[in-house]
PDB file of C-alpha atoms in Angstrom:
ATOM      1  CA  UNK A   1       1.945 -53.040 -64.864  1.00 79.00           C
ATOM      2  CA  UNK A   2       0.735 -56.276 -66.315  1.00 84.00           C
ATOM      3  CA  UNK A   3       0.682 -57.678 -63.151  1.00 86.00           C
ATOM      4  CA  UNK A   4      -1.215 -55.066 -61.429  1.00 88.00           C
ATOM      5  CA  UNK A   5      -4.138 -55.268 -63.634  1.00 91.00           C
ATOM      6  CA  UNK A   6      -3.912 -58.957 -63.425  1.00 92.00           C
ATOM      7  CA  UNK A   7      -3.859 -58.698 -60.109  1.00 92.00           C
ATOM      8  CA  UNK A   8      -6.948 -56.106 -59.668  1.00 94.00           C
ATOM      9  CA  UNK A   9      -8.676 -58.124 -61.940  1.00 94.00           C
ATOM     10  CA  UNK A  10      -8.831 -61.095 -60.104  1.00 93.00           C
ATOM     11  CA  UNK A  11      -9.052 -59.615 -56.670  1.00 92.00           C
ATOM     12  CA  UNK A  12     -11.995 -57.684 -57.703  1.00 93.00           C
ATOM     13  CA  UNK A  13     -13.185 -61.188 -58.997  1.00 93.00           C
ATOM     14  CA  UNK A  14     -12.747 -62.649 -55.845  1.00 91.00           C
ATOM     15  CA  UNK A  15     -14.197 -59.664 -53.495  1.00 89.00           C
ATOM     16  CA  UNK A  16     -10.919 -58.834 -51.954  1.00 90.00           C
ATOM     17  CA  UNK A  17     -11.496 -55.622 -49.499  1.00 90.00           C
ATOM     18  CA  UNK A  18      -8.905 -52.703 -50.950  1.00 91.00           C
ATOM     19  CA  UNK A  19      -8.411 -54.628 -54.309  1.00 92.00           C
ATOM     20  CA  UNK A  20      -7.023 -51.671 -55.833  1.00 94.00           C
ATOM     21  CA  UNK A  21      -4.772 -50.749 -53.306  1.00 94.00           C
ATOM     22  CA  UNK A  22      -3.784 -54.362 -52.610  1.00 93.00           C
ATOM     23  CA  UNK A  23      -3.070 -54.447 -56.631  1.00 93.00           C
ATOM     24  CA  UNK A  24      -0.791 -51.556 -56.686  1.00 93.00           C
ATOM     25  CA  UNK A  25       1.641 -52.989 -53.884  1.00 93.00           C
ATOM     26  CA  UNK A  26       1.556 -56.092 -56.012  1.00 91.00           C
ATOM     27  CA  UNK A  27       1.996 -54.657 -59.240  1.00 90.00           C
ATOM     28  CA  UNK A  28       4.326 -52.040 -57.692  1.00 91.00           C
ATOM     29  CA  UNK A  29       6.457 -54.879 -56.006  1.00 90.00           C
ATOM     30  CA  UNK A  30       6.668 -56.771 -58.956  1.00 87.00           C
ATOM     31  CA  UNK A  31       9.646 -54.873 -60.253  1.00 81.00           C
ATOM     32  CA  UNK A  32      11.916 -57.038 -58.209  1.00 79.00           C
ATOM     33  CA  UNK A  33      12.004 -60.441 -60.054  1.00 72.00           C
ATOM     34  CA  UNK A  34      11.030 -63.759 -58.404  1.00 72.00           C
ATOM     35  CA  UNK A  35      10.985 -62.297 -54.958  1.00 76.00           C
ATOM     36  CA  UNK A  36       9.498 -58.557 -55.558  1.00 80.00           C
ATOM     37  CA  UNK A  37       5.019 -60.378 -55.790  1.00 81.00           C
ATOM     38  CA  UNK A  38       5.660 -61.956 -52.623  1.00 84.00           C
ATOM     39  CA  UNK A  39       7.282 -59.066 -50.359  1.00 88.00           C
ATOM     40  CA  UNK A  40       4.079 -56.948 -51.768  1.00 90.00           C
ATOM     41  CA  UNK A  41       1.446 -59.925 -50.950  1.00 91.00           C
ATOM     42  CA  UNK A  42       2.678 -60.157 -47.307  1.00 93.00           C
ATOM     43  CA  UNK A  43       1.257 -56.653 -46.078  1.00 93.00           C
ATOM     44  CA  UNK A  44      -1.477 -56.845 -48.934  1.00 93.00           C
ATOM     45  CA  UNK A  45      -2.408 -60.463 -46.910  1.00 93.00           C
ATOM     46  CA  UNK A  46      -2.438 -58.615 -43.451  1.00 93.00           C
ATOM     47  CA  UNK A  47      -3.791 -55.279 -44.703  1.00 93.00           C
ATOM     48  CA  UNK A  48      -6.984 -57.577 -45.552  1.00 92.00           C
ATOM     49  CA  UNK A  49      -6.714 -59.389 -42.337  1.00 92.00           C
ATOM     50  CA  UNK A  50      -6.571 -56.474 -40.226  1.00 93.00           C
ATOM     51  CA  UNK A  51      -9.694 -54.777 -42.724  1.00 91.00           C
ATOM     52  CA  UNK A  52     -11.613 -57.971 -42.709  1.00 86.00           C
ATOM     53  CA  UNK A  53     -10.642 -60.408 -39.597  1.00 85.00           C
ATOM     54  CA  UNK A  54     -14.468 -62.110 -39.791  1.00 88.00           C
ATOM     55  CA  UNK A  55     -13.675 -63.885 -43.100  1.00 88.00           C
ATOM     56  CA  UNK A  56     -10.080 -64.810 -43.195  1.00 88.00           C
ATOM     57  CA  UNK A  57     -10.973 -67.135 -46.351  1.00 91.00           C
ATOM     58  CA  UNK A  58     -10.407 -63.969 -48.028  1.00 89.00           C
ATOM     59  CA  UNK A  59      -6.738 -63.315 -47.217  1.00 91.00           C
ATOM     60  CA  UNK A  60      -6.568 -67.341 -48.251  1.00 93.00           C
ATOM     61  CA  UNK A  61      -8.004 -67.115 -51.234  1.00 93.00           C
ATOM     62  CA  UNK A  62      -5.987 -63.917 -51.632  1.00 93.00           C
ATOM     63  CA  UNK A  63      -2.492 -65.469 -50.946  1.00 93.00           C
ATOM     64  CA  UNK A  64      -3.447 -68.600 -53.119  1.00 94.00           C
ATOM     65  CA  UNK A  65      -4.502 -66.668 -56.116  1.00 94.00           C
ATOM     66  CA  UNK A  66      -0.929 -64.573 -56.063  1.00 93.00           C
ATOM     67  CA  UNK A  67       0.747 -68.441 -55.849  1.00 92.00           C
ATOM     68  CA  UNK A  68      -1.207 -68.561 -59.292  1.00 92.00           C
ATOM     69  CA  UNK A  69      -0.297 -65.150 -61.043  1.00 90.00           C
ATOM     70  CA  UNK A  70       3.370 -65.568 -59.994  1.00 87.00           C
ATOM     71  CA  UNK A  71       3.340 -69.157 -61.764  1.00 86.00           C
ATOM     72  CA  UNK A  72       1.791 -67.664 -64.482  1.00 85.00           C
ATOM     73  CA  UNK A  73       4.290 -64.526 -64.502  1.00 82.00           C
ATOM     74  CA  UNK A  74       7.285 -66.726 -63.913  1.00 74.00           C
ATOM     75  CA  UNK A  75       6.598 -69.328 -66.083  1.00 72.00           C
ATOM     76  CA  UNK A  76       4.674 -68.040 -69.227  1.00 72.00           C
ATOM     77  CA  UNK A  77       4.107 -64.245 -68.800  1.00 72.00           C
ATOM     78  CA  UNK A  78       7.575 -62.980 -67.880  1.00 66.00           C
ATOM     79  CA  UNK A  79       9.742 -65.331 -70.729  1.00 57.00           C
ATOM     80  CA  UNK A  80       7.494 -64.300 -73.357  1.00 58.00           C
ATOM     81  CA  UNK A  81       7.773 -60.520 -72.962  1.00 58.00           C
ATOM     82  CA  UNK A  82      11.506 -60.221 -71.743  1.00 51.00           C
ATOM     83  CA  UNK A  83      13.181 -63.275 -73.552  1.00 45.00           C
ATOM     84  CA  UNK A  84      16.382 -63.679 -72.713  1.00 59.00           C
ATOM     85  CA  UNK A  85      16.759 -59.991 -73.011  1.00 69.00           C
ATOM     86  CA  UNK A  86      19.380 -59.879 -70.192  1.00 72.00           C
ATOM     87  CA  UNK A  87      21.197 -62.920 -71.166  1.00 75.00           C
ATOM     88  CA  UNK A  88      21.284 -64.554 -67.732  1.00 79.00           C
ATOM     89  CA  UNK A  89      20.492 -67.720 -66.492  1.00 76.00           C
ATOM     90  CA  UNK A  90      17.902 -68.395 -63.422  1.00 74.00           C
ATOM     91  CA  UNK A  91      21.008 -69.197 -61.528  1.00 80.00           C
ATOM     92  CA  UNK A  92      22.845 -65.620 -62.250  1.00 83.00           C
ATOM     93  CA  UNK A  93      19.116 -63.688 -61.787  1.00 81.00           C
ATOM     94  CA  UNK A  94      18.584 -65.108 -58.443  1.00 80.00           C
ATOM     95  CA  UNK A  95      22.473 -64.558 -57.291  1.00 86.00           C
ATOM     96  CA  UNK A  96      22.379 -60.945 -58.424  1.00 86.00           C
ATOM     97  CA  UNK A  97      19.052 -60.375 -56.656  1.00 83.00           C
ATOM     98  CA  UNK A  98      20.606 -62.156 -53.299  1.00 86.00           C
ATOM     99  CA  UNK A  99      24.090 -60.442 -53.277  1.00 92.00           C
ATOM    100  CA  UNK A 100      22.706 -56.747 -54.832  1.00 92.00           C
ATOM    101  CA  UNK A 101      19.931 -56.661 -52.203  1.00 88.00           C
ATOM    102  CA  UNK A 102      22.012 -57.784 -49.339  1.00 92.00           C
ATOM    103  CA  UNK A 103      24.245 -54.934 -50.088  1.00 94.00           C
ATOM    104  CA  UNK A 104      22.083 -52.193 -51.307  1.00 92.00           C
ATOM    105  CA  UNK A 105      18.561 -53.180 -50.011  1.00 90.00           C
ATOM    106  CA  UNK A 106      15.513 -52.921 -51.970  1.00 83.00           C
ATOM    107  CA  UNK A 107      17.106 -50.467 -54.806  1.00 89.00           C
ATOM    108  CA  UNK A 108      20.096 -53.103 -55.378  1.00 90.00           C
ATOM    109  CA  UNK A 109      17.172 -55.773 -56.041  1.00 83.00           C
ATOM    110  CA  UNK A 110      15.743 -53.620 -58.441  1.00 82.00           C
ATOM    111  CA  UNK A 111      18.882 -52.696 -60.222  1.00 88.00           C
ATOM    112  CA  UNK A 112      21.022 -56.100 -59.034  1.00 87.00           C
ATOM    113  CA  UNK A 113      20.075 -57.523 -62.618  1.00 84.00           C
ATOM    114  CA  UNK A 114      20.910 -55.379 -64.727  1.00 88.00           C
ATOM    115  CA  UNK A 115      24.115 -54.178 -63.429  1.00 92.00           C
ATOM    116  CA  UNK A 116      24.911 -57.684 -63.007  1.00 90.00           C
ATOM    117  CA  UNK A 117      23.841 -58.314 -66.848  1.00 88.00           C
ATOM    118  CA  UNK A 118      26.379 -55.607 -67.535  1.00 91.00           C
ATOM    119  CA  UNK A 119      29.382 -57.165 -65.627  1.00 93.00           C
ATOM    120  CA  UNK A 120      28.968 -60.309 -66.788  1.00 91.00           C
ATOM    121  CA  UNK A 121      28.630 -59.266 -70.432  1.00 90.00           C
ATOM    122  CA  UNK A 122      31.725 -57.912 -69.935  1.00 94.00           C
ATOM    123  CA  UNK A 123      33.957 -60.520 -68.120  1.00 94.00           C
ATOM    124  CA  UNK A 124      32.164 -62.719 -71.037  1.00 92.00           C
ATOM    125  CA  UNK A 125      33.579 -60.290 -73.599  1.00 93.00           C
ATOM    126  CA  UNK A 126      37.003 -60.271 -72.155  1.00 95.00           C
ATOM    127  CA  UNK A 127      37.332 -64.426 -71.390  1.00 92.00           C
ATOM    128  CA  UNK A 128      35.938 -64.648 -75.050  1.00 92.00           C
ATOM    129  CA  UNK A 129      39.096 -62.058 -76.285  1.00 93.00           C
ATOM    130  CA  UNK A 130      41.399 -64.200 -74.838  1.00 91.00           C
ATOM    131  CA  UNK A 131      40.522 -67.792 -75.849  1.00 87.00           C
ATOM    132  CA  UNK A 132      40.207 -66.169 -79.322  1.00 89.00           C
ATOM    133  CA  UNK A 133      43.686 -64.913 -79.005  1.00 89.00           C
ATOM    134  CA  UNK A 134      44.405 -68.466 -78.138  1.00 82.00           C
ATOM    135  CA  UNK A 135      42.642 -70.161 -80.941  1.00 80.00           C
ATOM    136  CA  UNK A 136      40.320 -71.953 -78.141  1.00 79.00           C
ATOM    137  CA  UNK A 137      35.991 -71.714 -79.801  1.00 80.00           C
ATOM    138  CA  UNK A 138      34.195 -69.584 -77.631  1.00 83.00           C
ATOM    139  CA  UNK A 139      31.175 -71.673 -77.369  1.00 83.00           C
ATOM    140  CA  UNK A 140      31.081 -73.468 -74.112  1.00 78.00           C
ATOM    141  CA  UNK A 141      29.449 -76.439 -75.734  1.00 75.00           C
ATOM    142  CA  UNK A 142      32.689 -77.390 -77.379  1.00 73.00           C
ATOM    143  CA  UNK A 143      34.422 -77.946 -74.019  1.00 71.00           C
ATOM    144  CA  UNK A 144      31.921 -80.717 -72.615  1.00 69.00           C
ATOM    145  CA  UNK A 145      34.160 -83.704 -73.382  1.00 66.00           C
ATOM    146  CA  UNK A 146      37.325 -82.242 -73.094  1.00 67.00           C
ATOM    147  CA  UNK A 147      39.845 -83.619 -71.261  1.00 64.00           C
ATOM    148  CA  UNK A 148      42.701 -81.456 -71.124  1.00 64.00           C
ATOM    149  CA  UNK A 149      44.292 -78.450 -72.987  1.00 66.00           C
ATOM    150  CA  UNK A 150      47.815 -78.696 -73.449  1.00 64.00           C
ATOM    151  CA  UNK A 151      50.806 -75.906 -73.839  1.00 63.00           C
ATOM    152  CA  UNK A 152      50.114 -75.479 -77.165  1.00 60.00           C
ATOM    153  CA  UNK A 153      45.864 -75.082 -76.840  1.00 57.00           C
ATOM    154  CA  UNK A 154      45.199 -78.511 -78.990  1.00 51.00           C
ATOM    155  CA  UNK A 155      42.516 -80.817 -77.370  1.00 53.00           C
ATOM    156  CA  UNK A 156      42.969 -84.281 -75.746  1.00 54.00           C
ATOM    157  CA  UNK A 157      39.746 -86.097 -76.085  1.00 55.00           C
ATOM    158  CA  UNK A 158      39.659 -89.817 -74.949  1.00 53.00           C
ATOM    159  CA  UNK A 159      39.801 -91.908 -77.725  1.00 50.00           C
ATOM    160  CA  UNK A 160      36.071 -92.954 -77.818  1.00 52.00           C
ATOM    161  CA  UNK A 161      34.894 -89.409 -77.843  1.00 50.00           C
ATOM    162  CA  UNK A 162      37.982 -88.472 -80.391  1.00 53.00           C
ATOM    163  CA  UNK A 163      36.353 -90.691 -82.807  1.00 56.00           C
ATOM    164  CA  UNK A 164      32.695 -88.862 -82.129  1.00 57.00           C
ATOM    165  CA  UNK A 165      33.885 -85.623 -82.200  1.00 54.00           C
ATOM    166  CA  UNK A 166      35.666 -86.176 -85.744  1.00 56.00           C
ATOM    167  CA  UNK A 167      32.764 -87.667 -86.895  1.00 55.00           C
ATOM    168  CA  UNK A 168      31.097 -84.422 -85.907  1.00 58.00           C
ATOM    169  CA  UNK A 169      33.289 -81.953 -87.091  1.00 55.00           C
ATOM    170  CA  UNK A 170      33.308 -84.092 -90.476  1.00 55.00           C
ATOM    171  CA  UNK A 171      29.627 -83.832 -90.568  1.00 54.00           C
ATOM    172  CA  UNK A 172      29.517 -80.389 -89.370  1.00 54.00           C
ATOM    173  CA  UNK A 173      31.893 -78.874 -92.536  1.00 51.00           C
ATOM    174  CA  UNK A 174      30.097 -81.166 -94.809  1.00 53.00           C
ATOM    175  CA  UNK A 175      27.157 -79.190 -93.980  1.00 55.00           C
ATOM    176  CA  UNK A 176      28.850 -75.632 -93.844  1.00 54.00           C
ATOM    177  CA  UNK A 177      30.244 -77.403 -97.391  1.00 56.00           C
ATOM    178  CA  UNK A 178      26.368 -77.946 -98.693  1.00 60.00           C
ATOM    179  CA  UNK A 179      25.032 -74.379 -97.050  1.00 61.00           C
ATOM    180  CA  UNK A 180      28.094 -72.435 -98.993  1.00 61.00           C
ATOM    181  CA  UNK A 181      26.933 -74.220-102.244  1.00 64.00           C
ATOM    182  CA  UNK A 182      23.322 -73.178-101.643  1.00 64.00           C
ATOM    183  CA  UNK A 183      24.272 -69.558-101.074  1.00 60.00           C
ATOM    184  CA  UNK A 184      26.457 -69.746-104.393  1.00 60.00           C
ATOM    185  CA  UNK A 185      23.378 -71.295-106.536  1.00 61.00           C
ATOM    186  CA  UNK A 186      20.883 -68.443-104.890  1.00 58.00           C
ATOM    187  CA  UNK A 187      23.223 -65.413-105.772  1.00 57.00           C
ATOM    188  CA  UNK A 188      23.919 -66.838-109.189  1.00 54.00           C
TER     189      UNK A 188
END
């Protein structure tokens, strides 16, 4: 919706023929993330070709001003209102957009996200049960210098990354140590 006022906005600004109807398909498209803007500009950019073929300038100017709004959506507009609300990387977005839609067309890139959001919370959920059962952390982080597991679950570091790590955890539950004290001074 944001993006179809946006959109009117500016095309009215710039004299587009159709602005509202071009702004609709844009705004309307624009359910579909990353890809959704652009597969509404394309007939938008020939419906005002076809209207207007005297000034193409206008389709130009048309085409380069939704390069603009989709920066603006993708980079500013779109993080700040969703978040991380779904939890997925770029990466995962874009893959569940690819493989939904090849399968299921224009509805499974409408829906390819969330569903996907949904599986992979719960493949997360079920890796996570296990490495608990295990007594493995959950946190990927911790696993960025290991360098095995053995039978019994302990990690092997190398010894120069041994010594950083205990120098981490050391400084890590002095810190949990200090935070526990502060908690026991506020309730007192």
């Amino acid at each position: 919706f944001i993006i179809g006022c946006l959109c009117f906005i500016g095309t009215t600004l710039l004299q587009t023929p159709y602005a509202a109807l071009v702004s609709v398909i844009v705004g309307v498209t624009n359910i579909i993330p990353f890809f959704g803007p652009y597969l509404g500009a394309i007939p938008s950019a020939i419906l005002i070709l076809v209207v207007d073929p005297m000034h193409p300038l206008n389709c130009v100017y048309f085409v380069l001003f939704i390069l603009v709004l989709q920066q603006f959506d993708g980079n500013f507009l779109g993080p700040k209102i969703l978040g991380n609300s779904t939890g997925l990387t770029g990466f995962w977005v874009i893959f569940a957009i690819t493989v939904f839609g090849g399968l299921f067309g224009i509805l499974g890139m409408i829906v390819g996200v969330p569903i996907f959001a949904v599986i992979y919370a719960a493949i997360k959920a079920v890796v996570n049960t296990f490495l608990r059962k295990k007594d493995l952390p959950v946190e990927t982080e911790q696993y960025s210098y290991l360098k095995n597991i053995d039978e019994e679950g302990f990690h092997t570091l190398n010894s120069r990354l041994q010594k950083d790590h205990e120098l981490k955890d050391q400084t890590d539950f002095s810190q949990d140590k200090k935070d526990q004290e502060e908690k026991n001074v506020g309730e007192k």
